[in-house]
Short mmCIF file of C-alpha atoms and ligand atoms in Angstrom, two decimals:
data_model
loop_
_atom_site.label_atom_id
_atom_site.label_comp_id
_atom_site.label_asym_id
_atom_site.label_seq_id
_atom_site.Cartn_x
_atom_site.Cartn_y
_atom_site.Cartn_z
CA UNK A 13 10.46 132.58 85.60
CA UNK A 14 13.48 133.09 87.36
CA UNK A 15 14.61 129.74 89.07
CA UNK A 16 18.40 130.51 89.77
CA UNK A 17 20.80 133.40 91.04
CA UNK A 18 24.58 132.84 89.80
CA UNK A 19 26.87 134.65 92.02
CA UNK A 20 30.78 135.98 91.11
CA UNK A 21 32.86 135.81 93.57
CA UNK A 22 35.67 138.42 93.48
CA UNK A 23 33.97 141.84 94.36
CA UNK A 24 30.46 140.40 95.12
CA UNK A 25 30.55 138.02 97.86
CA UNK A 26 34.32 138.79 99.33
CA UNK A 27 36.53 141.51 97.82
CA UNK A 28 39.78 139.40 96.96
CA UNK A 29 40.44 142.35 94.65
CA UNK A 30 42.84 144.18 96.56
CA UNK A 31 44.63 140.85 97.50
CA UNK A 32 45.37 140.08 93.71
CA UNK A 33 46.52 143.80 93.17
CA UNK A 34 49.17 143.33 96.33
CA UNK A 35 50.50 140.15 95.07
CA UNK A 36 50.72 141.18 91.46
CA UNK A 37 52.18 144.48 92.87
CA UNK A 38 55.04 142.76 94.45
CA UNK A 39 55.89 140.71 91.39
CA UNK A 40 55.79 143.86 88.83
CA UNK A 41 57.90 145.43 91.52
CA UNK A 42 60.57 142.23 91.48
CA UNK A 43 60.60 142.65 87.61
CA UNK A 44 61.44 146.35 87.91
CA UNK A 45 57.98 148.17 87.60
CA UNK A 46 54.80 149.48 89.17
CA UNK A 47 51.05 148.80 88.68
CA UNK A 48 48.32 151.13 89.84
CA UNK A 49 45.08 150.55 91.71
CA UNK A 50 43.06 151.97 88.27
CA UNK A 51 45.33 149.97 86.31
CA UNK A 52 44.10 146.55 88.40
CA UNK A 53 40.37 147.25 87.25
CA UNK A 54 41.17 145.66 84.11
CA UNK A 55 42.41 142.47 85.60
CA UNK A 56 38.92 141.93 87.56
CA UNK A 57 37.45 138.43 86.27
CA UNK A 58 40.28 137.87 84.06
CA UNK A 59 41.86 134.55 84.55
CA UNK A 60 45.68 134.43 86.12
CA UNK A 61 47.43 133.69 83.17
CA UNK A 62 45.81 136.41 81.34
CA UNK A 63 46.14 138.76 84.01
CA UNK A 64 50.02 138.17 84.05
CA UNK A 65 49.85 138.54 79.96
CA UNK A 66 48.53 141.99 80.55
CA UNK A 67 50.86 143.06 83.32
CA UNK A 68 54.11 142.12 81.57
CA UNK A 69 52.89 144.19 78.06
CA UNK A 70 52.47 146.92 80.52
CA UNK A 71 55.95 146.57 81.98
CA UNK A 72 57.20 146.25 78.29
CA UNK A 73 58.47 142.45 78.81
CA UNK A 74 58.36 139.26 76.72
CA UNK A 75 59.05 136.35 78.42
CA UNK A 76 59.30 132.53 77.80
CA UNK A 77 56.22 130.39 78.86
CA UNK A 78 58.31 128.36 81.32
CA UNK A 79 59.40 131.67 83.10
CA UNK A 80 55.44 132.86 82.78
CA UNK A 81 54.31 129.91 84.56
CA UNK A 82 57.11 130.30 87.48
CA UNK A 83 55.81 133.92 87.81
CA UNK A 84 52.31 132.97 87.96
CA UNK A 85 53.21 130.31 90.65
CA UNK A 86 54.99 132.87 92.70
CA UNK A 87 52.32 135.29 92.63
CA UNK A 88 49.94 132.31 93.71
CA UNK A 89 51.77 131.57 96.52
CA UNK A 90 51.66 135.62 97.83
CA UNK A 91 47.94 135.66 96.75
CA UNK A 92 47.29 132.60 99.20
CA UNK A 93 49.28 133.80 102.22
CA UNK A 94 46.87 136.98 101.75
CA UNK A 95 43.48 134.56 101.55
CA UNK A 96 44.85 131.87 104.19
CA UNK A 97 43.66 134.44 106.83
CA UNK A 98 40.41 135.17 105.65
CA UNK A 99 37.43 134.28 108.07
CA UNK A 100 33.90 135.11 107.69
CA UNK A 101 34.68 138.57 108.77
CA UNK A 102 35.53 139.23 105.00
CA UNK A 103 32.02 138.62 103.48
CA UNK A 104 30.86 141.63 102.13
CA UNK A 105 27.93 143.87 103.88
CA UNK A 106 24.47 142.57 102.91
CA UNK A 107 25.55 139.04 101.48
CA UNK A 108 24.26 137.07 104.38
CA UNK A 109 21.17 138.76 104.59
CA UNK A 110 20.73 138.48 100.71
CA UNK A 111 21.43 134.61 100.71
CA UNK A 112 18.91 134.47 103.69
CA UNK A 113 16.29 135.76 101.57
CA UNK A 114 17.44 133.71 98.57
CA UNK A 115 16.72 130.36 100.61
CA UNK A 116 13.41 131.55 101.89
CA UNK A 117 12.64 132.36 98.05
CA UNK A 118 13.48 128.84 97.29
CA UNK A 119 15.99 129.81 94.45
CA UNK A 120 18.87 127.90 93.36
CA UNK A 121 22.51 128.89 93.69
CA UNK A 122 25.67 128.70 91.82
CA UNK A 123 29.04 130.16 91.98
CA UNK A 124 30.51 131.31 88.88
CA UNK A 125 34.15 132.21 89.35
CA UNK A 126 37.11 131.82 87.24
CA UNK A 127 39.35 131.73 90.26
CA UNK A 128 41.01 128.51 90.65
CA UNK A 129 41.14 129.32 94.49
CA UNK A 130 37.36 130.12 94.92
CA UNK A 131 36.86 126.71 96.84
CA UNK A 132 39.44 127.51 99.06
CA UNK A 133 37.88 131.25 99.49
CA UNK A 134 34.30 129.57 100.04
CA UNK A 135 35.96 127.46 102.84
CA UNK A 136 37.70 129.94 104.47
CA UNK A 137 34.81 132.20 104.80
CA UNK A 138 32.17 129.08 105.92
CA UNK A 139 30.05 129.49 102.35
CA UNK A 140 30.42 126.45 100.74
CA UNK A 141 27.29 125.25 101.68
CA UNK A 142 25.33 128.17 100.27
CA UNK A 143 25.96 126.99 96.97
CA UNK A 144 24.31 124.12 95.16
CA UNK A 145 26.94 124.16 92.28
CA UNK A 146 30.41 125.71 92.37
CA UNK A 147 32.06 126.31 88.71
CA UNK A 148 35.46 127.80 89.43
CA UNK A 149 38.44 128.10 87.24
CA UNK A 150 39.45 124.51 87.42
CA UNK A 151 36.29 123.44 85.50
CA UNK A 152 36.42 125.78 82.72
CA UNK A 153 38.41 126.30 79.44
CA UNK A 154 37.74 129.86 78.66
CA UNK A 155 37.46 132.73 81.02
CA UNK A 156 35.06 135.64 81.05
CA UNK A 157 34.01 137.30 78.83
CA UNK A 158 33.50 133.82 77.39
CA UNK A 159 29.91 132.81 79.24
CA UNK A 160 31.42 129.20 79.61
CA UNK A 161 31.60 129.65 83.54
CA UNK A 162 27.57 130.85 83.83
CA UNK A 163 26.45 128.25 81.23
CA UNK A 164 27.93 125.32 83.22
CA UNK A 165 26.35 126.62 86.31
CA UNK A 166 22.90 126.82 84.63
CA UNK A 167 23.64 123.57 83.20
CA UNK A 168 24.57 122.07 86.68
CA UNK A 169 21.72 123.46 88.10
CA UNK A 170 19.61 121.91 85.57
CA UNK A 171 17.81 125.63 84.44
CA UNK A 172 17.96 127.45 81.42
CA UNK A 173 19.94 130.49 81.15
CA UNK A 174 16.72 132.67 80.75
CA UNK A 175 15.84 131.57 84.24
CA UNK A 176 18.87 132.70 85.66
CA UNK A 177 20.03 135.82 87.19
CA UNK A 178 23.80 136.58 87.24
CA UNK A 179 25.54 139.04 90.18
CA UNK A 180 28.70 140.67 89.07
CA UNK A 181 31.01 143.22 89.67
CA UNK A 182 33.33 143.30 86.78
CA UNK A 183 33.04 144.27 83.07
CA UNK A 184 34.04 141.16 81.69
CA UNK A 185 31.94 139.03 84.00
CA UNK A 186 28.62 141.16 83.19
CA UNK A 187 29.51 140.55 79.20
CA UNK A 188 29.59 136.77 80.21
CA UNK A 189 26.31 136.74 81.46
CA UNK A 190 24.64 138.36 78.93
CA UNK A 191 26.54 136.35 76.24
CA UNK A 192 25.38 133.35 77.99
CA UNK A 193 21.89 134.85 77.87
CA UNK A 194 21.20 135.60 81.34
CA UNK A 195 19.53 138.62 83.18
CA UNK A 196 22.47 140.38 84.63
CA UNK A 197 22.34 142.66 87.76
CA UNK A 198 25.71 144.64 87.87
CA UNK A 199 27.18 145.67 91.16
CA UNK A 200 29.20 148.77 91.01
CA UNK A 201 28.69 151.95 88.86
CA UNK A 202 26.31 152.11 86.10
CA UNK A 203 28.72 154.33 83.75
CA UNK A 204 31.01 151.30 83.84
CA UNK A 205 28.60 148.09 83.65
CA UNK A 206 26.80 149.63 80.76
CA UNK A 207 25.69 145.94 79.84
CA UNK A 208 24.24 145.12 82.80
CA UNK A 209 20.22 144.70 82.76
CA UNK A 210 20.22 146.99 85.90
CA UNK A 211 23.05 148.29 88.31
CA UNK A 212 22.91 148.48 92.48
CA UNK A 213 25.87 149.33 94.22
CA UNK A 214 26.22 146.28 96.22
CA UNK A 215 23.94 143.18 97.48
CA UNK A 216 23.67 145.12 100.30
CA UNK A 217 21.55 147.91 98.26
CA UNK A 218 19.10 145.14 97.05
CA UNK A 219 16.16 142.90 98.19
CA UNK A 220 15.85 139.25 96.40
CA UNK A 221 12.03 140.50 95.96
CA UNK A 222 13.22 143.81 94.12
CA UNK A 223 15.44 141.51 91.67
CA UNK A 224 12.60 139.02 90.77
CA UNK A 225 9.95 142.06 89.99
CA UNK A 226 12.85 143.38 87.65
CA UNK A 227 12.88 140.30 85.78
CA UNK A 228 9.20 138.52 85.81
CA UNK A 229 7.42 139.23 82.56
P1 LIG B 329 42.93 132.85 90.65
P2 LIG B 329 36.11 136.22 90.08
C1 LIG B 329 38.92 136.27 89.38
O1 LIG B 329 37.74 136.11 90.15
C2 LIG B 329 39.39 137.70 89.76
O2 LIG B 329 38.61 138.83 89.44
C3 LIG B 329 40.76 137.72 88.85
O3 LIG B 329 41.23 139.24 89.33
C4 LIG B 329 41.69 136.69 89.08
O4 LIG B 329 43.04 136.91 87.96
C5 LIG B 329 40.70 135.28 88.43
O5 LIG B 329 39.83 135.37 89.45
C6 LIG B 329 41.90 134.42 88.86
O6 LIG B 329 42.20 133.97 90.09
O7 LIG B 329 44.40 133.32 90.39
O8 LIG B 329 42.70 132.64 92.03
O9 LIG B 329 42.86 131.50 90.02
O10 LIG B 329 35.88 137.60 89.87
O11 LIG B 329 36.03 135.25 88.78
O12 LIG B 329 35.31 135.80 91.11
MG1 LIG B 330 34.21 139.73 90.15
#
């Protein structure tokens, strides 16, 4: 039976993708090219350095590692300026209600985010206490679509992967959950999140009972 829900952060609990995009775009512009919002889609759920590599390739640039570290740090500084203004108002619609149902159902909760800034964001929005386990970018060696971020979450909760449901908005994240042996609810479009067990537009469109019924055998 299902014992735990594991949540992605960006795109599920909050929408920080827009801040990542603004900061990466500022960096690309300084380097002499631009990135579109559509291009930004492929950066969702991908680690900071991997994102930088994708952006530099898009701009046709090859740079030494020291320069890349400098650029990633600059982007993060701009990103943090945006994140530091976040409050509980930035929690996505339906999240608070969904979490109160999760508590009533006595389910365990974990965060599975590749972001090194995840703990800071949870503090800003006042949701640190909503998670029994927090797995972030500092605790993993491989980003999504590797399942590490989710399997570590299950291990910390002391539950089996088959007892977990992952909530994910990114293609790489859905793949990570499936590779980890978990049930995956995709949040977004079914045409995009084809590997998910089922897809809903957002947590606002779901009830905990509905999710549990889908995966009860
Ligand atoms: P940081 P998630 C991911 O968060 C973002 O989707 C992705 O765009 C970002 O590059 C990555 O975190 C790393 O973030 O630079 O803050 O360490 O979707 O796994 O919650
Ligand atoms: Mg996400």
